[in-house]
Tab-separated table of C-alpha atoms and ligand atoms in Angstrom:
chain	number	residue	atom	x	y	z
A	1	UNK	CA	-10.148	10.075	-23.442
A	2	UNK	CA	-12.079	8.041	-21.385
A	3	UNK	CA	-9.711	4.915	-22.794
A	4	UNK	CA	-6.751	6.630	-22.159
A	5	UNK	CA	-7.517	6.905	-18.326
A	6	UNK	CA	-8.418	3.343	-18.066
A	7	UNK	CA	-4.872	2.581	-20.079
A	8	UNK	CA	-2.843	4.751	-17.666
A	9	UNK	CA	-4.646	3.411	-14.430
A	10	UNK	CA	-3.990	0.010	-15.318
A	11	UNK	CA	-0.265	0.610	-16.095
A	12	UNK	CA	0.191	2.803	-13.028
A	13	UNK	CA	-0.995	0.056	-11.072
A	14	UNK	CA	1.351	-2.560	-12.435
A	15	UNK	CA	4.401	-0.421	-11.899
A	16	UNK	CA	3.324	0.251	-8.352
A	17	UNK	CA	2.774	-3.581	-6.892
A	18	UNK	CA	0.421	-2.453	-4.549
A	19	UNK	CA	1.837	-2.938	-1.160
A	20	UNK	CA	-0.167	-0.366	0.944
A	21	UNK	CA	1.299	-1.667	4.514
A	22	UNK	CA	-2.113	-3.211	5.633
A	23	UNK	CA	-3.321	-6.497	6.743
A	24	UNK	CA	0.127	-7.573	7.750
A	25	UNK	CA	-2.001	-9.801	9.779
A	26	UNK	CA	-4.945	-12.284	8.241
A	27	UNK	CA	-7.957	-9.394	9.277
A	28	UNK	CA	-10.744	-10.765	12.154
A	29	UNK	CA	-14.124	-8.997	12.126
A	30	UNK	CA	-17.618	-9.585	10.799
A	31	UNK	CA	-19.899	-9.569	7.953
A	32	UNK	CA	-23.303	-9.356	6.945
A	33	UNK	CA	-23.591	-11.636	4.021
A	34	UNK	CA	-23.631	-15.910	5.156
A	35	UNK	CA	-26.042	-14.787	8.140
A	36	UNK	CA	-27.997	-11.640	7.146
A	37	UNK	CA	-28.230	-12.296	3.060
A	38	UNK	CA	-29.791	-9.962	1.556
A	39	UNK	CA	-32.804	-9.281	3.897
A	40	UNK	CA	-34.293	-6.116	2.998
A	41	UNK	CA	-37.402	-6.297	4.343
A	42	UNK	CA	-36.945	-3.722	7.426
A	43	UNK	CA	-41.225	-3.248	7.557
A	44	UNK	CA	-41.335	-6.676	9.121
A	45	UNK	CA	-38.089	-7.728	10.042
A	46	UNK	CA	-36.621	-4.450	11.550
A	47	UNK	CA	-34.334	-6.593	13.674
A	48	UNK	CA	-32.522	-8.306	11.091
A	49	UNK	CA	-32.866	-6.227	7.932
A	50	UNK	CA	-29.580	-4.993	5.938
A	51	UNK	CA	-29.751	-1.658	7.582
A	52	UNK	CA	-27.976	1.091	9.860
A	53	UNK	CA	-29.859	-0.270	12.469
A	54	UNK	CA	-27.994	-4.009	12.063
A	55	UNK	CA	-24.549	-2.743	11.563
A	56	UNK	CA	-24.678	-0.244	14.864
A	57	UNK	CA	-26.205	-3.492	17.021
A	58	UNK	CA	-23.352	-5.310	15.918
A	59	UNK	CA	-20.714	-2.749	16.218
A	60	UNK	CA	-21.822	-2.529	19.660
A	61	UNK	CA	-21.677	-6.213	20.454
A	62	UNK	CA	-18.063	-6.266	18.763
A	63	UNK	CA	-17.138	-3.566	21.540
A	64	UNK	CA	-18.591	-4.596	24.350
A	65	UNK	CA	-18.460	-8.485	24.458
A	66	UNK	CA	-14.981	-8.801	24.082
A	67	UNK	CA	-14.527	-9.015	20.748
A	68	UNK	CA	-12.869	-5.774	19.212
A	69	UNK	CA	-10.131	-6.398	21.863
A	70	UNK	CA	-9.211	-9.632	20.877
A	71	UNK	CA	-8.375	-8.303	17.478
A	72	UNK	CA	-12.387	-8.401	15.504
A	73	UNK	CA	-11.992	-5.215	14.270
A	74	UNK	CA	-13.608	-4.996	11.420
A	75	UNK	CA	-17.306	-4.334	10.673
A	76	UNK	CA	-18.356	-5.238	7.032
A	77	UNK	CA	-21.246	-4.131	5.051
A	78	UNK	CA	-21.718	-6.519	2.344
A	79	UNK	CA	-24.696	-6.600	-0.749
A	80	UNK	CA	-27.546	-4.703	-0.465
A	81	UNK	CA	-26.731	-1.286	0.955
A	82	UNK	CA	-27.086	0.606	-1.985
A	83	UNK	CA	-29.736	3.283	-2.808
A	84	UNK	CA	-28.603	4.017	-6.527
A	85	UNK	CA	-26.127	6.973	-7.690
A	86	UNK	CA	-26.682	10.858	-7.259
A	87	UNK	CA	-27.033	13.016	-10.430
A	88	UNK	CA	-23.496	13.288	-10.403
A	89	UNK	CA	-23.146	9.314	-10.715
A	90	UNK	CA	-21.862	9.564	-6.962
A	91	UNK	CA	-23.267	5.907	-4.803
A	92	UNK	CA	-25.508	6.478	-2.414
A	93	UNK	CA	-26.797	4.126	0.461
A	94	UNK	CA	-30.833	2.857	0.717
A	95	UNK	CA	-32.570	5.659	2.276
A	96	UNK	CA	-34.559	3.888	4.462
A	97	UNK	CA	-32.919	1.411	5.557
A	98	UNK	CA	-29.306	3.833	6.170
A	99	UNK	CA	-30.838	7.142	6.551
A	100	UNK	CA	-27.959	8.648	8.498
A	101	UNK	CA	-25.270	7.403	5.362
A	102	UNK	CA	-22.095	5.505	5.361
A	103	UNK	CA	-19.946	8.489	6.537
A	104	UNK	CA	-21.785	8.421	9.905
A	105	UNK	CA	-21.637	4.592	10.171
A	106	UNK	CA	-17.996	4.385	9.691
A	107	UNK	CA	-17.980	7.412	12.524
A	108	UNK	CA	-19.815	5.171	15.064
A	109	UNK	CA	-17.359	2.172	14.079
A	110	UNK	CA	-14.232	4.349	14.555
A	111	UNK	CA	-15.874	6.288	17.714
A	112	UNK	CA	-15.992	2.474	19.234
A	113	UNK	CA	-12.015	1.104	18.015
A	114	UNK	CA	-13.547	-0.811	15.050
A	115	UNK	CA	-13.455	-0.096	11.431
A	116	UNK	CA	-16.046	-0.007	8.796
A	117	UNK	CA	-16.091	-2.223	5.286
A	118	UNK	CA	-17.804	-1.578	2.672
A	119	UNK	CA	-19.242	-3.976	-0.780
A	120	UNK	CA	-19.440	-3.642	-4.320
A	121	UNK	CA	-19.229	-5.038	-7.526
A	122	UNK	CA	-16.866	-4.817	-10.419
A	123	UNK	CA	-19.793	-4.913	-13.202
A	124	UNK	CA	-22.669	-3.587	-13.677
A	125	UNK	CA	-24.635	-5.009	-11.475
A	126	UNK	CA	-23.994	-6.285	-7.712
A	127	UNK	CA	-24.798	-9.903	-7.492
A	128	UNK	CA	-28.198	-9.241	-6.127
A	129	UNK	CA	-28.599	-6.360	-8.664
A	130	UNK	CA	-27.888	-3.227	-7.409
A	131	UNK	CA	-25.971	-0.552	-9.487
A	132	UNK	CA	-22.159	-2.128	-9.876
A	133	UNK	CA	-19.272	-0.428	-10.555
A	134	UNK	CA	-18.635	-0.531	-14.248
A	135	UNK	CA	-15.092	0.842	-15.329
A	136	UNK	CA	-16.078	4.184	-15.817
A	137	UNK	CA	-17.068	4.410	-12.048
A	138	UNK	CA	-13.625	2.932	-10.167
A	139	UNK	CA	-12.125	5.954	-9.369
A	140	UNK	CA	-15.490	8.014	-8.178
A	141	UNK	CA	-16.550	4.980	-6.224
A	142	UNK	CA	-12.903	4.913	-4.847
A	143	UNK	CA	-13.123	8.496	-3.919
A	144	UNK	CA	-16.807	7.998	-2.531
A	145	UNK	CA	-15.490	5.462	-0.179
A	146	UNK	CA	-12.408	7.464	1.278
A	147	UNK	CA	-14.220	10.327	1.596
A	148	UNK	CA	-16.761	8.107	3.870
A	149	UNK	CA	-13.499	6.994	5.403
A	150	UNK	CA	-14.262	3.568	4.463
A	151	UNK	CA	-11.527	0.857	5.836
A	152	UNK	CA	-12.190	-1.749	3.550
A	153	UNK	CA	-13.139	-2.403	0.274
A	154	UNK	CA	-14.981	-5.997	-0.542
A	155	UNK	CA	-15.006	-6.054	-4.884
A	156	UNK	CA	-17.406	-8.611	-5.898
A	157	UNK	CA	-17.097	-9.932	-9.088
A	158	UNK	CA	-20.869	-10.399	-10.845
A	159	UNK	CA	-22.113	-8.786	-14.284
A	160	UNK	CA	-18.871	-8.219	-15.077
A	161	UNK	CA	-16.560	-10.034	-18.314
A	162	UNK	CA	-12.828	-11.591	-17.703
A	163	UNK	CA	-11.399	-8.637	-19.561
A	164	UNK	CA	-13.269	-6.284	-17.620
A	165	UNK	CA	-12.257	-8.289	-14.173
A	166	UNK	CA	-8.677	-8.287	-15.765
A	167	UNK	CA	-8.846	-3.974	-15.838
A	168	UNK	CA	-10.570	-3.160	-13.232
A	169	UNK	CA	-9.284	-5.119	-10.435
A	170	UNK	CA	-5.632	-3.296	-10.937
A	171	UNK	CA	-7.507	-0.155	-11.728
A	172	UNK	CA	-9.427	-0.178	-8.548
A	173	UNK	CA	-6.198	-1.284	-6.760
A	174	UNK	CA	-4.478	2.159	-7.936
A	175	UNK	CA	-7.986	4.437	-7.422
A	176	UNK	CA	-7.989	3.299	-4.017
A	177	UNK	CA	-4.134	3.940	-3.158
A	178	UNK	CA	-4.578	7.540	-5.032
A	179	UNK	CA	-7.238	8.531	-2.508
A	180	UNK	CA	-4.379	8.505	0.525
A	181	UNK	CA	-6.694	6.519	2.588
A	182	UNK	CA	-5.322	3.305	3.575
A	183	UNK	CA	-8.172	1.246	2.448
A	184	UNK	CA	-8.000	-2.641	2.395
A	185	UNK	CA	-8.717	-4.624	-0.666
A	186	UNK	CA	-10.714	-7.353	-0.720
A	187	UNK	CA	-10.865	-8.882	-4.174
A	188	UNK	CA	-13.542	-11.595	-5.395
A	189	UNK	CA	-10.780	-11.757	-8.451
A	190	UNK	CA	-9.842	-15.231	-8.591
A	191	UNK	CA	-12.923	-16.869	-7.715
A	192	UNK	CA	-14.636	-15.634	-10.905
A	193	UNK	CA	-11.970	-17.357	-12.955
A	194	UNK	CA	-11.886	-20.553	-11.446
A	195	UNK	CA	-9.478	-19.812	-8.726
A	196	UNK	CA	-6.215	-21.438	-10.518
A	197	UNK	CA	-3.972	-20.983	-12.580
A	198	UNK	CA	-3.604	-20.563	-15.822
A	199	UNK	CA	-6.798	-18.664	-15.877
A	200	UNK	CA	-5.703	-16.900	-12.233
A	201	UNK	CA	-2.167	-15.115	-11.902
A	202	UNK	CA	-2.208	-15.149	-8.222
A	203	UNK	CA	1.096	-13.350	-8.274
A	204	UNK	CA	-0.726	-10.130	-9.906
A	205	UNK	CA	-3.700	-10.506	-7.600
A	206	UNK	CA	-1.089	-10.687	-4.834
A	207	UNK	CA	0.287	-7.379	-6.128
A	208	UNK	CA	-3.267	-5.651	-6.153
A	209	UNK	CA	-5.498	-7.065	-3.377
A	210	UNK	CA	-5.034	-7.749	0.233
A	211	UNK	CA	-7.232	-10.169	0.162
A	212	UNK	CA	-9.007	-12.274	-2.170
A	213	UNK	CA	-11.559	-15.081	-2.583
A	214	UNK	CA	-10.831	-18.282	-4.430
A	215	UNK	CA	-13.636	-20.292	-4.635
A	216	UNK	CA	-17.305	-20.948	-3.537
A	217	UNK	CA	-19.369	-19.177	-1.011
A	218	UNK	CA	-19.472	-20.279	1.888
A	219	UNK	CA	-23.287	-22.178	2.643
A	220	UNK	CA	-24.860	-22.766	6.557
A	221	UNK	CA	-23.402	-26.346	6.468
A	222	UNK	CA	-21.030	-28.598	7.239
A	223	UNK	CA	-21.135	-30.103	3.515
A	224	UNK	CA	-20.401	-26.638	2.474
A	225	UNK	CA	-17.433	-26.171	4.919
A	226	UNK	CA	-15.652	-29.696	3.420
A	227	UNK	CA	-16.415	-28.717	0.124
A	228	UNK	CA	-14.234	-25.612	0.685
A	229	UNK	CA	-11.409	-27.122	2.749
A	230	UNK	CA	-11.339	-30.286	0.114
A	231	UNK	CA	-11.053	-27.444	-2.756
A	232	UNK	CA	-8.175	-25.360	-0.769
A	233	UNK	CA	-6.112	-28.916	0.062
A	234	UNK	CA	-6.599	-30.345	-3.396
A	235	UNK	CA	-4.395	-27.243	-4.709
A	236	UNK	CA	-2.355	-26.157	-1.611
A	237	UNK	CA	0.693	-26.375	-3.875
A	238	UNK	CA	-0.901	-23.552	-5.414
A	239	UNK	CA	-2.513	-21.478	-2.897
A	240	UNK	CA	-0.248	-22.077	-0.247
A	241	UNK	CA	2.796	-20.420	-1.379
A	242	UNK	CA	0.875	-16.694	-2.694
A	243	UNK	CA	-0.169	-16.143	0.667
A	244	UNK	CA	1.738	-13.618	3.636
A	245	UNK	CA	1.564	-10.798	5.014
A	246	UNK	CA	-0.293	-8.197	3.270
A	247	UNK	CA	-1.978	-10.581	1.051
A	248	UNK	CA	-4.347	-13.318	1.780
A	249	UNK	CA	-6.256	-16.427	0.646
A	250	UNK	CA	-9.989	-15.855	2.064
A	251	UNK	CA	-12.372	-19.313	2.333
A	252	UNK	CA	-15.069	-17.039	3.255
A	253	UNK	CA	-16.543	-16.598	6.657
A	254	UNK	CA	-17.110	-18.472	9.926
A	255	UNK	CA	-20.327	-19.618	10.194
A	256	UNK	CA	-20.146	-20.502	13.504
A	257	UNK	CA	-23.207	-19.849	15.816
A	258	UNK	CA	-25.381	-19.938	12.875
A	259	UNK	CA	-27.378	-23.310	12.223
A	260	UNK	CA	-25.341	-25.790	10.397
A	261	UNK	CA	-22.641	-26.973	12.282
A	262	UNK	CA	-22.752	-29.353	15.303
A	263	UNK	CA	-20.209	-28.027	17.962
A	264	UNK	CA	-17.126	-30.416	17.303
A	265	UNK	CA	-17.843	-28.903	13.040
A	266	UNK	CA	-17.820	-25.473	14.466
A	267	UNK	CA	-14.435	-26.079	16.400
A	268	UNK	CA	-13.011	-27.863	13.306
A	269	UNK	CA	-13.626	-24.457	11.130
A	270	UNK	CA	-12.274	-22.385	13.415
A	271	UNK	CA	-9.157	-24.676	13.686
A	272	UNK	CA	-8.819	-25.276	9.920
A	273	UNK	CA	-9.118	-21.928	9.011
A	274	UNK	CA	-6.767	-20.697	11.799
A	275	UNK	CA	-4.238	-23.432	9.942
A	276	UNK	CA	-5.058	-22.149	6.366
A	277	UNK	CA	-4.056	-18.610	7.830
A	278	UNK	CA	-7.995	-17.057	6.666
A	279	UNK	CA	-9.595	-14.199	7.558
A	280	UNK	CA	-11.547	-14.581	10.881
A	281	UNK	CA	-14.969	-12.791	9.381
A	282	UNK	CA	-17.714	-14.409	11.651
A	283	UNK	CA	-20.985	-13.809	10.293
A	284	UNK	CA	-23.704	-14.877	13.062
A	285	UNK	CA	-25.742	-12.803	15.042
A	286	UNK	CA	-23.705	-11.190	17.683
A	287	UNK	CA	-26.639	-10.306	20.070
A	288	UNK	CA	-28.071	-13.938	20.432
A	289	UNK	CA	-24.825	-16.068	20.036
A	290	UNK	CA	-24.392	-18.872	22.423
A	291	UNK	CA	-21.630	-19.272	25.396
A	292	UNK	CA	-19.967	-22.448	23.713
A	293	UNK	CA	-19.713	-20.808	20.616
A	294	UNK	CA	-18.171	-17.618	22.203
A	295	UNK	CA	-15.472	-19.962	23.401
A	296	UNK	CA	-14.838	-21.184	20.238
A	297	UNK	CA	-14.473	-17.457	18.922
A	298	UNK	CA	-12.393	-15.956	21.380
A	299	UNK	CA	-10.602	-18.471	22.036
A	300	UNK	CA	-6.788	-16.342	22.815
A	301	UNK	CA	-4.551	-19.084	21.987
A	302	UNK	CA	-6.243	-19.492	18.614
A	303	UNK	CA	-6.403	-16.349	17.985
A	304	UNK	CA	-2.594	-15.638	18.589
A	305	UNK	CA	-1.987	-18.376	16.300
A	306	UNK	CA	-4.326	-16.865	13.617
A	307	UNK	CA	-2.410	-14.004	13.483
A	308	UNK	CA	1.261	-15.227	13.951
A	309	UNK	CA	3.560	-12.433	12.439
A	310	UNK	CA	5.220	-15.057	9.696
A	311	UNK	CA	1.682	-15.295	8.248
A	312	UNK	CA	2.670	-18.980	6.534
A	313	UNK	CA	-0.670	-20.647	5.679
A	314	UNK	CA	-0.469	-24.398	6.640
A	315	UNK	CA	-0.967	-27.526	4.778
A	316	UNK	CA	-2.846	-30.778	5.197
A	317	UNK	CA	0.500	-33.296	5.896
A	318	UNK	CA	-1.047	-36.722	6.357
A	319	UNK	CA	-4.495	-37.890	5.057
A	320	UNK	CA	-4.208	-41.031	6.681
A	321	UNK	CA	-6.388	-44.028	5.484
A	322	UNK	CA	-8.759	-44.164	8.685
A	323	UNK	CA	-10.125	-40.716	7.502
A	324	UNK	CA	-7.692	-39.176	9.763
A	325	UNK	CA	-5.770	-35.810	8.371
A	326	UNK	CA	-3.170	-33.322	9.864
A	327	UNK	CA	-2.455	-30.313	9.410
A	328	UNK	CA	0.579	-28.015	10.282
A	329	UNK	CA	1.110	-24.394	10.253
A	330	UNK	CA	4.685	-23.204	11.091
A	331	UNK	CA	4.964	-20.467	13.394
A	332	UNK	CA	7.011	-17.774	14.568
A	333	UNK	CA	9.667	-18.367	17.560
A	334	UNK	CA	9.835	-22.282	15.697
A	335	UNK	CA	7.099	-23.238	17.089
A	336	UNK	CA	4.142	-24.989	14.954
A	337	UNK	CA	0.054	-25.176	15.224
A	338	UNK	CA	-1.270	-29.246	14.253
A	339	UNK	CA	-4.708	-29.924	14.124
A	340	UNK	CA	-5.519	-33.831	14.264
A	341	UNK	CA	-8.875	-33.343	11.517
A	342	UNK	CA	-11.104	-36.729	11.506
A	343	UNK	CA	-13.688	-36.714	8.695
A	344	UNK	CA	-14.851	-40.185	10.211
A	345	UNK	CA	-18.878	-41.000	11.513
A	346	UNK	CA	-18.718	-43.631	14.070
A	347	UNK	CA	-17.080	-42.269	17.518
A	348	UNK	CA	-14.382	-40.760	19.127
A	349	UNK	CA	-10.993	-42.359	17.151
A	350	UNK	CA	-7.241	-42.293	19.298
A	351	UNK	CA	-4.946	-41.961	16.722
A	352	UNK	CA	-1.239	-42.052	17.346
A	353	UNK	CA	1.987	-40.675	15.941
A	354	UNK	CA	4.563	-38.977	16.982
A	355	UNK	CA	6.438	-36.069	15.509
A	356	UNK	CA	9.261	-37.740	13.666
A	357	UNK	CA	6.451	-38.899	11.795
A	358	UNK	CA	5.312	-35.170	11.785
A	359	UNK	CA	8.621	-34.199	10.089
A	360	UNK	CA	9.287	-32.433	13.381
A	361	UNK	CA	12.784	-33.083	14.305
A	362	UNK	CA	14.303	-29.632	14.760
A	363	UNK	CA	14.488	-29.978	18.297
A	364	UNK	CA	15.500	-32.759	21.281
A	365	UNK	CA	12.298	-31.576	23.432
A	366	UNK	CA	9.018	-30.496	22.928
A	367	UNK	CA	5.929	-29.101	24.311
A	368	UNK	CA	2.340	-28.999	23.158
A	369	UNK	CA	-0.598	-26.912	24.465
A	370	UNK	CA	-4.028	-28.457	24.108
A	371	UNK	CA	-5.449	-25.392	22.038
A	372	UNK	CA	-9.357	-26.053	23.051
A	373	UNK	CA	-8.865	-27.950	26.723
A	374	UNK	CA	-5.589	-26.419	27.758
A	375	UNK	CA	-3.871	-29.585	28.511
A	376	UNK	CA	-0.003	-29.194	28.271
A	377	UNK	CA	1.529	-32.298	26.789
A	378	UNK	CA	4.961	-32.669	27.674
A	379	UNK	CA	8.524	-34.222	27.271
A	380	UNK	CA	7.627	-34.885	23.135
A	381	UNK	CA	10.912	-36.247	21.953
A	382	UNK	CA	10.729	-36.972	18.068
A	383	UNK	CA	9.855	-40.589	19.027
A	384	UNK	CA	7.653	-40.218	21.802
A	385	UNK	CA	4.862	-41.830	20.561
A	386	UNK	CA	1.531	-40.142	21.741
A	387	UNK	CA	-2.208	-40.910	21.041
A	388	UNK	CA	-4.694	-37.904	20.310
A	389	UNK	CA	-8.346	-39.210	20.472
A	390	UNK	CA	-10.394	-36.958	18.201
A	391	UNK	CA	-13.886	-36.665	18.044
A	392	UNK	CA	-16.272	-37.305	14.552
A	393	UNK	CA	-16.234	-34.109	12.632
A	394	UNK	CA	-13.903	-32.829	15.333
A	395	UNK	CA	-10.306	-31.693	15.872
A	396	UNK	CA	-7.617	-31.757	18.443
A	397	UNK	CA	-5.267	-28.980	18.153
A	398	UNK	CA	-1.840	-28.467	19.308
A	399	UNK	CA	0.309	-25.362	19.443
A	400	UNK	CA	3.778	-27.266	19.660
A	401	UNK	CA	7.034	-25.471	20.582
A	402	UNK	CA	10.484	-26.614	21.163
A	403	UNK	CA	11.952	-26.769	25.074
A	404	UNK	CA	15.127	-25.169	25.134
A	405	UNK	CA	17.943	-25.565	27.353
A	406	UNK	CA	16.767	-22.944	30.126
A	407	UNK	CA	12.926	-24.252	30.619
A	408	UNK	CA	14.343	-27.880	30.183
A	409	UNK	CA	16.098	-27.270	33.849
A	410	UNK	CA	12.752	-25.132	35.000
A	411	UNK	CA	10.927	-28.572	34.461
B	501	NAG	C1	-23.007	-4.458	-19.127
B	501	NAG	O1	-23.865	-3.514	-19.692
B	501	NAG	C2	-23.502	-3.140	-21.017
B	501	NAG	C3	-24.385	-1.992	-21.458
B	501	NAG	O2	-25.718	-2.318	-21.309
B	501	NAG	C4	-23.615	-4.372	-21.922
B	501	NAG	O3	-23.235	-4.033	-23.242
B	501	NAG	C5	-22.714	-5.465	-21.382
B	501	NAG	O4	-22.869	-6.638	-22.142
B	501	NAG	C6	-22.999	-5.753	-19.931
B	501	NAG	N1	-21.982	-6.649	-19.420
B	501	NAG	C7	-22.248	-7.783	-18.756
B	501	NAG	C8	-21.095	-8.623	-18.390
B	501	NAG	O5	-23.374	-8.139	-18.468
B	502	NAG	C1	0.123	3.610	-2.227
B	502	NAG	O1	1.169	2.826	-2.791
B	502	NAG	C2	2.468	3.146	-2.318
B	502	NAG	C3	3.469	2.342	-3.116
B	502	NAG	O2	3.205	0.961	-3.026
B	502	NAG	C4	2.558	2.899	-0.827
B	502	NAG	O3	3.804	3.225	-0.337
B	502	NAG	C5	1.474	3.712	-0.135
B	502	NAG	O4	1.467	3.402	1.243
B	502	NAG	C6	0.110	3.431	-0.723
B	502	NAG	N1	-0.865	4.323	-0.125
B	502	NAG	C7	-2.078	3.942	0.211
B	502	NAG	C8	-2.943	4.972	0.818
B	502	NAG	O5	-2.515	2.812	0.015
């Protein structure tokens, strides 16, 4: 009987090609897990303990310091929240640490504009060891988290086999459309079989997740950042082409504000991963984060460029042999974001180009804005040749868009 549920589920879910209208956008918020791990210990670290008491503070800080309205809407709840299941198998949260529930957590987020996440794990066990969801328990855990009215849905992938990742991925994809409640899919799919292909079909994860992680956690440094961006530019052939609207590649979060990453390293992630088209989680503590990296976050320009309505993830176009590598995202209303990357250790480098070299020759006249200083750069022909000085570890980034006839005679 039990079989014959699972079978069904699974085939429902391939006829259906899950396309449940959200994320049209790559989705900007935060989450617990880089910064707040799995710190339990609420008797003497009240402050920064995976609790009620965390996710409210930050749901706050998302509201009031600008962030919710420049598009951070989401507030995720990753490992660690669970208590254990009710005596009819039902999740329920820690006691002490949420002793009000997730149903009044995702009230406070919605009473505030934002909207409330929520983690678990396809397998028996979460990664740190709390009850999973084994394939018996999709379609209860599904309807647990509507009935919270849960937003989004992170499905880790640990304890779990490739046959069972295979089922219940698709299965979860169907028990959360069957609740009614749009409910955004996160999947940790692909990153639990290597993250390529033949081993990943990225056109079925495509089909069932919004979202999905390829590869390694994220770490607090900066050797953990390159080790993620060399992994997504070694197979952009892949990866680029399986991502759009609706359905994402995720690098993992933004660790900027935490403790790894000098300020140029912070700037470079959140330029890189505005080019690979990522999810903007942040996971730093909202309450103690620092001016300069405020900037960095809420930076509008970025931000509008992060979410451009074509959602085309960019590409690395030139590695060039003085450890100097562009990148280019096309945007909508032809106009493109290029972030001069320089992996070099010395000093500041000026490297010039021009946009010919760019393979930007769709139009006579351009102009660039300076993404981080502002700066307008103008009259770019194809041959202009300009020089971008970039700092080590740093970035320059462009949003480039072609003059046309009527702001040519404005100039
Ligand atoms: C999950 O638990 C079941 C029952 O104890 C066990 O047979 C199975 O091997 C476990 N699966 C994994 C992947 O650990
Ligand atoms: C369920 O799937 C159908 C078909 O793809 C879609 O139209 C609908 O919006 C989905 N509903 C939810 C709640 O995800």
């Amino acid at each position: 009987m039990l079989l014959k549920t699972v079978l069904l589920l699974v085939l429902g879910a391939q006829v259906q090609m899950l396309e449940n209208g959200l994320l049209r956008v790559p989705p900007m918020g935060w989450l617990s897990w880089e910064r707040f791990r799995c710190n339990t210990d609420c008797k003497n670290d009240p402050k920064n303990c995976i609790s009620e008491r965390l996710f409210m503070e930050m749901a706050d800080r998302l509201a009031q310091d600008g962030w919710r309205d420049l598009g951070y809407l989401y507030l995720n709840i990753d490992d660690c929240w669970i208590g254990g299941r009710d005596s009819k198998g039902r999740l329920i949260p820690d006691k002490e640490r949420f002793p009000n529930g997730i149903a009044f957590l995702a009230d406070y987020a919605h009473s505030l504009g934002l909207k409330l996440g929520i983690y678990e794990d396809l397998g028996n066990f979460t990664c740190m060891g709390y009850p999973g969801t084994t394939l018996d328990k999709v379609v209860l855990d599904a309807q647990t988290f509507a009935e919270w009215k849960v937003d989004m849905l992170k499905l880790d992938g640990c304890y779990s086999t490739s046959s069972e990742r295979d089922q219940g991925y698709p299965m979860m994809a169907a028990a959360l459309n069957a609740t009614g409640r749009p409910i955004a899919f996160s999947c940790s799919w692909p990153a639990y079989e290597g993250g390529l292909p033949p081993k990943v079909n990225y056109k079925q994860v495509a089909e069932n997740c919004n979202l999905w992680r390829n590869y390694n956690d994220i770490q607090d440094s900066w050797a953990s950042v390159l080790s993620i961006l060399d992994w997504f530019v070694a197979h952009q052939d892949i990866l680029q082409p399986v991502a759009g609207p609706g359905h994402w590649n995720d690098p993992d979060m933004l660790i900027i504000g935490n403790y790894g990453l000098s300020f140029e390293q912070a700037r470079s992630q959140m330029a890189l991963w505005t080019i690979l088209a990522a999810p903007l989680f942040m996971s730093t503590d909202l309450r103690s984060i620092s001016p300069r990296n405020i900037d960095i976050l809420q930076n509008s320009l970025m931000i509008k460029i992060n979410q451009d309505p074509l959602g085309i993830q960019g590409r690395r176009v030139i590695k060039d042999r003085n450890h100097i590598e562009v990148y280019l995202r096309p945007l909508s209303n032809q106009a493109s974001a290029i972030v001069f990357f320089s992996r070099r250790t010395d000093q500041p480098y000026k490297y010039r180009s021009n946009l010919a070299q760019l393979n930007l020759t769709s139009a006579t006249m351009y102009e660039a804005q300076d993404v981080y200083t502002g700066d307008t750069i103008s009259n770019l022909k194809q041959t202009t040749n300009f020089t971008v000085t970039i700092n080590p570890s740093g970035v320059v980034m462009w949003y480039l868009y072609p003059l046309r006839k009527r702001q040519l005679f404005q100039h």
